[in-house]
mmCIF file of C-alpha atoms (C1' of nucleotides) in Angstrom:
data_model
loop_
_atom_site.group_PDB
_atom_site.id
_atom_site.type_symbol
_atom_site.label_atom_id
_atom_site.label_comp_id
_atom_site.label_asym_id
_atom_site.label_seq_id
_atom_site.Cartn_x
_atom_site.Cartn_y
_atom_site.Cartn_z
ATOM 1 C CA UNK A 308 -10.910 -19.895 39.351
ATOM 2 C CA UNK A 309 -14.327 -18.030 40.594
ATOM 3 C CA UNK A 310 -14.509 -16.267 44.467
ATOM 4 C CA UNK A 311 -17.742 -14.258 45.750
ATOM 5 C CA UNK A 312 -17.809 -10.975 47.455
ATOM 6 C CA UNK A 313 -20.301 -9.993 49.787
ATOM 7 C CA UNK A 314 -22.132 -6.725 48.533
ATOM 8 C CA UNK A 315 -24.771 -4.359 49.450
ATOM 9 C CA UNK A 316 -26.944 -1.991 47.722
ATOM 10 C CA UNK A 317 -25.054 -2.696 44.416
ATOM 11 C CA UNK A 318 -27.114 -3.689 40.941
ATOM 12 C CA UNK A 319 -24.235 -4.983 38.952
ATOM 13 C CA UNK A 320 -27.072 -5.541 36.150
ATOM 14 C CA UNK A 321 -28.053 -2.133 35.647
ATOM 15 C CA UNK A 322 -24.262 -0.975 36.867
ATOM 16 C CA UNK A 323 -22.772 -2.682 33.767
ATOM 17 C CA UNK A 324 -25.600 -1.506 31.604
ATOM 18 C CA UNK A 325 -26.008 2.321 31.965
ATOM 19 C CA UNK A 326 -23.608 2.974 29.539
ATOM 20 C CA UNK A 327 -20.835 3.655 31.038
ATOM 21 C CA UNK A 328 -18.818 0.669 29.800
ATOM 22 C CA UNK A 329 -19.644 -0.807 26.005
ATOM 23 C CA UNK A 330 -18.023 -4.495 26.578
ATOM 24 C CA UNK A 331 -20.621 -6.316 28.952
ATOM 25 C CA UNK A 332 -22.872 -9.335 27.094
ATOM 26 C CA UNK A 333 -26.029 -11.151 29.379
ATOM 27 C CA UNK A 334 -27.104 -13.494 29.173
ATOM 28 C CA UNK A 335 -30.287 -14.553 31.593
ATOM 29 C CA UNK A 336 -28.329 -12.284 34.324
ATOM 30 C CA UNK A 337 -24.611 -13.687 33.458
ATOM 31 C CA UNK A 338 -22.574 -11.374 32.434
ATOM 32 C CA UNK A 339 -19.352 -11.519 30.601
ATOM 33 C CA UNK A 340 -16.340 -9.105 30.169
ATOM 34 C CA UNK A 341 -13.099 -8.223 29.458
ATOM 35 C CA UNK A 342 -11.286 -6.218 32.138
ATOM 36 C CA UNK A 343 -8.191 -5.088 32.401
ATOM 37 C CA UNK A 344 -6.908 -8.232 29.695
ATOM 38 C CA UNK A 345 -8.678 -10.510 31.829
ATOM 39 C CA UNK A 346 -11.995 -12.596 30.888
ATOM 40 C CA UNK A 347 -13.951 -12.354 33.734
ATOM 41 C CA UNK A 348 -18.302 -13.734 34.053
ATOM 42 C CA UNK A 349 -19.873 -12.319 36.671
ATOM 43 C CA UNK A 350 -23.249 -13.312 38.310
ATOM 44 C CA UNK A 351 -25.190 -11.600 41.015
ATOM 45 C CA UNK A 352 -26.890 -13.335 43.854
ATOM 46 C CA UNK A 353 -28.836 -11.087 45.980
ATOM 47 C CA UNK A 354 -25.730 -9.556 48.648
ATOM 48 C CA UNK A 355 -23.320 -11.344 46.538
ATOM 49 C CA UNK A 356 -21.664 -11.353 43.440
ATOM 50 C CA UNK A 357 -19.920 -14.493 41.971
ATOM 51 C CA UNK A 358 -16.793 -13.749 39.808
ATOM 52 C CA UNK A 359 -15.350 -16.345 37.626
ATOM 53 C CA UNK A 360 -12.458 -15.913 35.230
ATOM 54 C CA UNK A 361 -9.642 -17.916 34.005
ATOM 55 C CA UNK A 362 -5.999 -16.509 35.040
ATOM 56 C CA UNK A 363 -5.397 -18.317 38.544
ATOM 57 C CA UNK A 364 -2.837 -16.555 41.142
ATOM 58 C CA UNK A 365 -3.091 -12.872 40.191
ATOM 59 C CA UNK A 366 -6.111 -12.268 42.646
ATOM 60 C CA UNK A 367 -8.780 -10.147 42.766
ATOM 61 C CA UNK A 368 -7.865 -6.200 43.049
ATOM 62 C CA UNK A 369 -8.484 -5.900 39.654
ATOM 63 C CA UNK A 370 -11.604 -6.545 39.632
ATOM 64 C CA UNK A 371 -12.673 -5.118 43.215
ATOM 65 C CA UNK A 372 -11.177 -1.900 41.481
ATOM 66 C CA UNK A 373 -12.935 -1.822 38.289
ATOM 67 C CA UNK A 374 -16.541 -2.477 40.494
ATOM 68 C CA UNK A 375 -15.268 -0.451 43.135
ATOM 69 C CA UNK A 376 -16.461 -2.501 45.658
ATOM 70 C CA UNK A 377 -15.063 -0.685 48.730
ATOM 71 C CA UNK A 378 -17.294 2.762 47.768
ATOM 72 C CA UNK A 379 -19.492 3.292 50.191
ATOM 73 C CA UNK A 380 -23.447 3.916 48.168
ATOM 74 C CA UNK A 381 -24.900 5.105 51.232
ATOM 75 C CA UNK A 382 -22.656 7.900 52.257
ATOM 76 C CA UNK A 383 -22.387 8.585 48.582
ATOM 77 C CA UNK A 384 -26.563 9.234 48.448
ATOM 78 C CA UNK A 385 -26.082 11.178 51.286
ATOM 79 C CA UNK A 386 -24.387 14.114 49.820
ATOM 80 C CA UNK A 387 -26.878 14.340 47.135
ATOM 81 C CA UNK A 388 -29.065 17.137 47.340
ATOM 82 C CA UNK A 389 -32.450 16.631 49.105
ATOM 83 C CA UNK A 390 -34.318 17.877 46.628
ATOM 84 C CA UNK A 391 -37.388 15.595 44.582
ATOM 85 C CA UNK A 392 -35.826 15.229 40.953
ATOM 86 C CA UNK A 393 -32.810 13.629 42.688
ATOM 87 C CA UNK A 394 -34.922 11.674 45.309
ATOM 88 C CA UNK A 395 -36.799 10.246 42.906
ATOM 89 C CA UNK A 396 -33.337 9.370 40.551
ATOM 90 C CA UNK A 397 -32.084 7.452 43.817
ATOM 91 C CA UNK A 398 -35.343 5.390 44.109
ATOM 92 C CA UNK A 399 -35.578 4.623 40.638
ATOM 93 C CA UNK A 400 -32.082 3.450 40.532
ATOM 94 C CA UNK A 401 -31.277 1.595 43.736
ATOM 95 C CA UNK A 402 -27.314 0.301 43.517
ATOM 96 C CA UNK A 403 -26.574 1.968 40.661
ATOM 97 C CA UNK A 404 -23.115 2.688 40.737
ATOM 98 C CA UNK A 405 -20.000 3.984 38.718
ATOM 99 C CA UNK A 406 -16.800 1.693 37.863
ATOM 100 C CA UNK A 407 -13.467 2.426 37.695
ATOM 101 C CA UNK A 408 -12.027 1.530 33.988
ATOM 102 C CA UNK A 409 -9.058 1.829 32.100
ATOM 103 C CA UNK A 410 -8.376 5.328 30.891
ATOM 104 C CA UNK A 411 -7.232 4.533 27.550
ATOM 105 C CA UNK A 412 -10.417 2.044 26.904
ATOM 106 C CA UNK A 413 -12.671 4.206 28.394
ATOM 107 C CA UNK A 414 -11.355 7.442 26.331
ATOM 108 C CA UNK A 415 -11.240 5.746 23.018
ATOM 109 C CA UNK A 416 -14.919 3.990 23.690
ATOM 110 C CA UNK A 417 -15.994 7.254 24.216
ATOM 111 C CA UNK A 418 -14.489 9.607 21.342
ATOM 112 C CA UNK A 419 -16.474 6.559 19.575
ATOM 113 C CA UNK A 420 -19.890 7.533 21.141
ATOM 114 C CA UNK A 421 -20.369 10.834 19.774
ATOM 115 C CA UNK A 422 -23.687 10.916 18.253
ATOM 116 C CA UNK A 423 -24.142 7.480 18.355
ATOM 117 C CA UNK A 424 -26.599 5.239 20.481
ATOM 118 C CA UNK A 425 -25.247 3.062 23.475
ATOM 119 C CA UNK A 426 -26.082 0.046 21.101
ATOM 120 C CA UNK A 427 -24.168 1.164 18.333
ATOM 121 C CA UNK A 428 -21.186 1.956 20.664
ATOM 122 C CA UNK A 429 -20.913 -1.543 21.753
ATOM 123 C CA UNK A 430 -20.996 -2.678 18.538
ATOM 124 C CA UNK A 431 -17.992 -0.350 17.487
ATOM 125 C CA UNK A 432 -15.833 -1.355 20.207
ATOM 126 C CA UNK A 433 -16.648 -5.271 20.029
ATOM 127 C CA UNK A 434 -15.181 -4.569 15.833
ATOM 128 C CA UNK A 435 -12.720 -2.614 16.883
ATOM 129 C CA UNK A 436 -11.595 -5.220 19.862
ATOM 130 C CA UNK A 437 -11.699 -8.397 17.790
ATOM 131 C CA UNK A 438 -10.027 -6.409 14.670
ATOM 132 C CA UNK A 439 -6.864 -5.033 16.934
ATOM 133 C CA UNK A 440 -6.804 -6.359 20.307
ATOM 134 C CA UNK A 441 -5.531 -9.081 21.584
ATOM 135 C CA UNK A 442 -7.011 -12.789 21.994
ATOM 136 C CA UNK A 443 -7.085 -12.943 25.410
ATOM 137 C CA UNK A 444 -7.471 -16.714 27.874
ATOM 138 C CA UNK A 445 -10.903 -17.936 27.839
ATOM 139 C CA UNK A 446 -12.561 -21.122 29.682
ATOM 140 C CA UNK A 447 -12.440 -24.619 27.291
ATOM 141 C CA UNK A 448 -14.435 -24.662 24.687
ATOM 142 C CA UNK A 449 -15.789 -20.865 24.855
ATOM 143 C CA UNK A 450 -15.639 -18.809 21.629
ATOM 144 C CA UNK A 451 -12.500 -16.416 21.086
ATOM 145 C CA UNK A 452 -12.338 -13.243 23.055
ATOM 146 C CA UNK A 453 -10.293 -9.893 23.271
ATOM 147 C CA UNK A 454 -8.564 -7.489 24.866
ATOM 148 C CA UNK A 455 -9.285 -3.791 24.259
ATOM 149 C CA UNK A 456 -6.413 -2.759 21.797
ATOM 150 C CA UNK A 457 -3.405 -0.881 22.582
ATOM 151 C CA UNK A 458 -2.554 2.463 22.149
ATOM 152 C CA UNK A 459 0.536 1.350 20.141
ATOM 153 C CA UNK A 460 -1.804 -0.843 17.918
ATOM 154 C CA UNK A 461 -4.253 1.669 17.043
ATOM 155 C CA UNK A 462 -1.620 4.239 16.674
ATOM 156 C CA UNK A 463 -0.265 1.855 14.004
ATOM 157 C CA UNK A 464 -3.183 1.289 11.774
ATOM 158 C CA UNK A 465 -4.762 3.278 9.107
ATOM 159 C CA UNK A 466 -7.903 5.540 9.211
ATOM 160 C CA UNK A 467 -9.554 3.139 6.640
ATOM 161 C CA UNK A 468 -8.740 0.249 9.035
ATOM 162 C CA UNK A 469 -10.692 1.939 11.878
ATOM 163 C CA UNK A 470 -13.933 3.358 9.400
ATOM 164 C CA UNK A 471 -14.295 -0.610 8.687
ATOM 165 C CA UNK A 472 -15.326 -1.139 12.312
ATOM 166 C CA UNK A 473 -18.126 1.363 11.841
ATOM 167 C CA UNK A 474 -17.187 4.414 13.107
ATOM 168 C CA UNK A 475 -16.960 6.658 10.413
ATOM 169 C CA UNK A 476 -16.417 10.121 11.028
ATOM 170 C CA UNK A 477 -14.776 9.667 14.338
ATOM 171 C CA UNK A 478 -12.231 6.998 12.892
ATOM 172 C CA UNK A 479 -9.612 10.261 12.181
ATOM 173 C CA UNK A 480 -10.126 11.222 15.980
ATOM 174 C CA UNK A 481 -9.617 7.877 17.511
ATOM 175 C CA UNK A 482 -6.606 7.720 15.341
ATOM 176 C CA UNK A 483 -5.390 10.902 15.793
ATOM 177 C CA UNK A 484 -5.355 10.353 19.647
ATOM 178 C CA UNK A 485 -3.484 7.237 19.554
ATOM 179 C CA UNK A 486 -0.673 8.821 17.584
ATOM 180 C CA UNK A 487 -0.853 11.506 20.191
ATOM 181 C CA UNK A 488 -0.208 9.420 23.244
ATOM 182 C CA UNK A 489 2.192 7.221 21.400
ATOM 183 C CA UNK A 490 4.399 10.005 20.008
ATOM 184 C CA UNK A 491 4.368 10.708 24.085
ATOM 185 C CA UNK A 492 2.760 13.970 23.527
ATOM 186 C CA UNK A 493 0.516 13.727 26.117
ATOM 187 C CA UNK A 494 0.483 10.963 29.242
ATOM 188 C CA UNK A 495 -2.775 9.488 30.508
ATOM 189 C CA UNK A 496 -0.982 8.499 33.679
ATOM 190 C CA UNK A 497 0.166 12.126 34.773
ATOM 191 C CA UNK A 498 -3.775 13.213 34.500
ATOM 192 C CA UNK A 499 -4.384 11.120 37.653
ATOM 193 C CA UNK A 500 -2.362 13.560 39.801
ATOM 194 C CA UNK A 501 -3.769 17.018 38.605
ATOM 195 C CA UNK A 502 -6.727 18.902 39.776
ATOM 196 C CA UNK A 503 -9.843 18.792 37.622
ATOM 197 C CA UNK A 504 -10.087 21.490 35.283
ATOM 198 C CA UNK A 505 -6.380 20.876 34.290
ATOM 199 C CA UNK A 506 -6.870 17.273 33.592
ATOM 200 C CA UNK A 507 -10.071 18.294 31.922
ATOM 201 C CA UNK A 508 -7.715 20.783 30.117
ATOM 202 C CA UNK A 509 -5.459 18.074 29.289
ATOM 203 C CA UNK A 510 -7.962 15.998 27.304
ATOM 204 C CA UNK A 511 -9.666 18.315 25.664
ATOM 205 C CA UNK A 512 -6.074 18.668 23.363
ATOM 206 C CA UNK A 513 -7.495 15.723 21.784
ATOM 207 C CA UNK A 514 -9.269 15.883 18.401
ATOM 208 C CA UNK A 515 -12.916 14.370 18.896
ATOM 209 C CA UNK A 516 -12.488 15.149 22.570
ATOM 210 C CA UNK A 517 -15.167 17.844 23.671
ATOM 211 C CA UNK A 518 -16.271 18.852 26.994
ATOM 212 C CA UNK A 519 -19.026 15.911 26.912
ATOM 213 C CA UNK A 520 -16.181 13.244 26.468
ATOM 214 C CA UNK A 521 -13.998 14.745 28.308
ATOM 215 C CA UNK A 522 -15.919 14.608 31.773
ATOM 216 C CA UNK A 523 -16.616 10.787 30.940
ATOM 217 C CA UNK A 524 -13.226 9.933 30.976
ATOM 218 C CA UNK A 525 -12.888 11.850 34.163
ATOM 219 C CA UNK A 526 -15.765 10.185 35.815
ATOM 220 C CA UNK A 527 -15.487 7.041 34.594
ATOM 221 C CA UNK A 528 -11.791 6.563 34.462
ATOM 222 C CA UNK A 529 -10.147 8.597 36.555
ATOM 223 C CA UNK A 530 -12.797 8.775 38.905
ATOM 224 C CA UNK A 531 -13.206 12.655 39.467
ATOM 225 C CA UNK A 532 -16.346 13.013 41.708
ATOM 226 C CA UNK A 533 -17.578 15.940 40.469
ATOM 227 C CA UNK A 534 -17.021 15.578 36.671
ATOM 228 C CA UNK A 535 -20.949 15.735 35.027
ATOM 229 C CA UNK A 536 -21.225 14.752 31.505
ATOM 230 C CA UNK A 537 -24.211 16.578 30.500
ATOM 231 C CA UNK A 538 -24.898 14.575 27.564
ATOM 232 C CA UNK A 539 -28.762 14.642 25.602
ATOM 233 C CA UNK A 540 -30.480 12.964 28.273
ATOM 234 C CA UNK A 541 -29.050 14.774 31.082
ATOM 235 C CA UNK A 542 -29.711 17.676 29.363
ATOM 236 C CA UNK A 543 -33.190 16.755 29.056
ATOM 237 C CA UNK A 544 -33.462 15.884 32.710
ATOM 238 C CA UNK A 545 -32.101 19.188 34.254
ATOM 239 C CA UNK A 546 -34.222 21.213 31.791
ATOM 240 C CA UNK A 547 -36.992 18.902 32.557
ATOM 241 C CA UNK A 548 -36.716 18.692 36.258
ATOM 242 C CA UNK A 549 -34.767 21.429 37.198
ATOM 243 C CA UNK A 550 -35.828 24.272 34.572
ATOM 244 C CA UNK A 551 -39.495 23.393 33.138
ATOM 245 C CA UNK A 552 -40.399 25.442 30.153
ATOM 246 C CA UNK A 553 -37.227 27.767 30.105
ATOM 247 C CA UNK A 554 -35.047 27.642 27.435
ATOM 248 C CA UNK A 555 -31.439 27.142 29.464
ATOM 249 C CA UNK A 556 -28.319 26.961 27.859
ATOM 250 C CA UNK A 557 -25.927 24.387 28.082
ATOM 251 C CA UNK A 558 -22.849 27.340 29.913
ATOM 252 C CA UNK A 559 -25.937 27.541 32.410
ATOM 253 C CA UNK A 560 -26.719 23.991 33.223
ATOM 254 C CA UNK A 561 -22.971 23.459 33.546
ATOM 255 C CA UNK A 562 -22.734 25.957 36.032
ATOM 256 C CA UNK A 563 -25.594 24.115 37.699
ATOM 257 C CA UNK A 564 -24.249 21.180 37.691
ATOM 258 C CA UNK A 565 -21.192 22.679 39.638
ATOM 259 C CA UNK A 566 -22.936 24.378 42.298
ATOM 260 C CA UNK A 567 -25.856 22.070 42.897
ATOM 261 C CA UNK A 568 -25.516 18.532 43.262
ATOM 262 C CA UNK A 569 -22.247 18.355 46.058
ATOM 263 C CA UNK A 570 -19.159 16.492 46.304
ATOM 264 C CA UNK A 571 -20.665 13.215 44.555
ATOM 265 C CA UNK A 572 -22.270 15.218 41.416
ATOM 266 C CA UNK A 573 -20.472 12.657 39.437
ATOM 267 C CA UNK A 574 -22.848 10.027 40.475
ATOM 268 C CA UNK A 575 -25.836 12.203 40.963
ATOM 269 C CA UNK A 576 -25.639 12.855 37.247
ATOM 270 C CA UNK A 577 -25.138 9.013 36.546
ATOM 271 C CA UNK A 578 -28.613 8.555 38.371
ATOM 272 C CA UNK A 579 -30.045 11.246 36.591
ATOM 273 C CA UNK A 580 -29.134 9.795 33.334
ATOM 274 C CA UNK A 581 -30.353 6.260 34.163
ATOM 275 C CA UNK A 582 -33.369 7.554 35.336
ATOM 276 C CA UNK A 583 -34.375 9.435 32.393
ATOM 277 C CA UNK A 584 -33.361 6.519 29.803
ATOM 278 C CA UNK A 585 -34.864 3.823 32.421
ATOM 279 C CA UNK A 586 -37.875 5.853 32.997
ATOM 280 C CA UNK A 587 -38.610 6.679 29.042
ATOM 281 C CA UNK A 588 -38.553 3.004 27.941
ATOM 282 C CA UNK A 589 -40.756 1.877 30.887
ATOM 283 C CA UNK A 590 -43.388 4.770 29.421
ATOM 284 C CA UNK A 591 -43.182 3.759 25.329
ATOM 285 C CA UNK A 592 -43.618 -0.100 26.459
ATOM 286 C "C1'" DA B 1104 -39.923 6.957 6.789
ATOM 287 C "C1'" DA B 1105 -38.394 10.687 9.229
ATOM 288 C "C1'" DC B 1106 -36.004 11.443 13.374
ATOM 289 C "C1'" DC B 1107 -32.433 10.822 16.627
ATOM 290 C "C1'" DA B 1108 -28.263 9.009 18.929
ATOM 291 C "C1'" DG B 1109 -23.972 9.403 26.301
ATOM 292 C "C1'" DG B 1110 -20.969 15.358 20.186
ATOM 293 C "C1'" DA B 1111 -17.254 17.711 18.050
ATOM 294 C "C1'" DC B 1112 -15.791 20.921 14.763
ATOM 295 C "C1'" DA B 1113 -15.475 24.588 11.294
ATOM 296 C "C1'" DC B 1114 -17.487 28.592 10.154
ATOM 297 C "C1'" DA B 1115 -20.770 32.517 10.298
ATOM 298 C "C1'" DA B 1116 -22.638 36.431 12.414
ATOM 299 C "C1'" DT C 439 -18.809 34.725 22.137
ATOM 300 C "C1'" DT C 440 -22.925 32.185 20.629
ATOM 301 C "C1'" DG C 441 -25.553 29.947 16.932
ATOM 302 C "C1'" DT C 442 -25.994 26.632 12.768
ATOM 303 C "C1'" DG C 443 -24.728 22.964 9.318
ATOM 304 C "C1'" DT C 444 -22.103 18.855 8.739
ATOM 305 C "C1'" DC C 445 -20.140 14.598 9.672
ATOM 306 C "C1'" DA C 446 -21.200 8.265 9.121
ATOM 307 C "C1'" DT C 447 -24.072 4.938 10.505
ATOM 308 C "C1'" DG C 448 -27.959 2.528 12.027
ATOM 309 C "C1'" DG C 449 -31.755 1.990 15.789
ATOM 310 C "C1'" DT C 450 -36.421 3.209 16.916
#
DNA sequence: AACCAGGACACAA
DNA sequence: TTGTGTCATGGT
């Protein structure tokens, strides 16, 4: 079962690379995923994007979701500030653009990414998917695949389980959070309908959960526009490009990030990031 | 071979 | 409140 949408101004390769989502594989431009229990290979064409996946009859909203295909970039680059860090972020990164995952994945991948490199991430959540999750359909012949686990099933295991997919410290937090959501302590659902800072408020309750992860989830999950990770390297670029050679503190560059970049800071900040990372490697090579 | 990674946390001052 | 050491693992 495959379809193509028509799209414009979207760079599904560097979209499902920025680090943002750990699951994606390439190969020479094909990628391959799981979303939302679903195996799904993608393949972008210049204005188009062919989807492929397995599961016929439950059509496509899934997956324009998860891309969120109906956001409109340009309006979205409009409302970023005119200034030349963030003019130069939006050239760099033409059709870069945030998806809209599961909050449970996406909050679990991310308690995982504390202090750890994007590669090393993936690598965590690929263990901790084919350890816990769910085989899931896959086209004849194709090696086995699987889902993201539950909530229940991680709740279930044991912290030793989760240190043997490599995430050592954080295994008590991932664990932890699971039992928190399954004892029905907290429900991800109910975050989608509050305001910002309480949702923020909300999932900061959760051991391993700081303001950093947090505004992930919120970004990339529940799709709060103005949530701004400020992780290392977006640190790095607001002190860089915003503040050169003044030491700022973090409280400050928060504050920043609230009052500068408008009602899409969200996605100024995930141009800022991919600009930084995108920009360093091109430099070193 | 040191240094660092899409940080959070306990503890000190 | 703000600053510092620690945590487990592996890439660069």
């Amino acid at each position: 079962m495959q379809t193509t949408f028509a799209v414009k101004n979207y760079d599904l390769a560097a979209t499902l690379a920025s680090g943002q989502a750990f699951r994606w594989r390439s190969i020479d431009d094909v990628w391959e995923g799981i979303v939302a229990g679903r195996w799904v290979r993608l393949h972008q064409q210049h204005d188009s994007i062919l989807a492929e996946t397995v599961l016929a009859g439950s059509g496509w909203q899934w997956l324009l979701h998860y891309l969120q295909l109906d956001v409109d970039l340009a309006a979205v680059l409009d409302a970023f500030p005119k200034d030349a860090p963030m003019m130069a972020a939006a050239e760099a990164c033409r059709g870069l653009r945030l998806l809209r995952q599961d909050p449970w994945e996406c909050l679990a991948s991310f308690i995982c990414s504390s202090n750890k490199q994007i590669v090393q991430i993936q690598q965590i959540v690929e263990l901790l998917c084919q350890r816990f999750g769910e085989p899931v359909e896959v086209p004849p012949g194709r090696e086995l695949a699987f889902a993201f686990p539950t909530i229940a099933s991680i709740a279930e295991v044991s912290e030793s389980d989760l240190r043997a997919c490599k995430m050592g410290f954080r295994a008590p937090y991932v664990l932890g959070t699971a039992q928190m959501i399954g004892r029905g302590e907290l429900d991800l659902e109910k975050l989608r309908d509050l305001p910002l800072a309480q949702a923020r408020a909300e999932l900061l309750k959760f051991p391993g959960v700081g303001r950093k992860i947090a505004d992930c989830v919120l970004l990339f999950a529940y799709g709060f526009p103005t949530a701004f990770p400020v992780d290392v390297w977006v640190m790095k670029a607001l002190r860089e490009l915003y503040f050169p050679r003044r030491r700022v503190k973090l409280k400050r560059l928060h504050h920043f990030s609230e009052t500068h970049f408008g009602p899409h800071a969200g996605y100024a900040q995930q141009y800022l990031f991919h600009y930084m990372r995108t920009r360093k490697r091109a430099a070193t090579k």
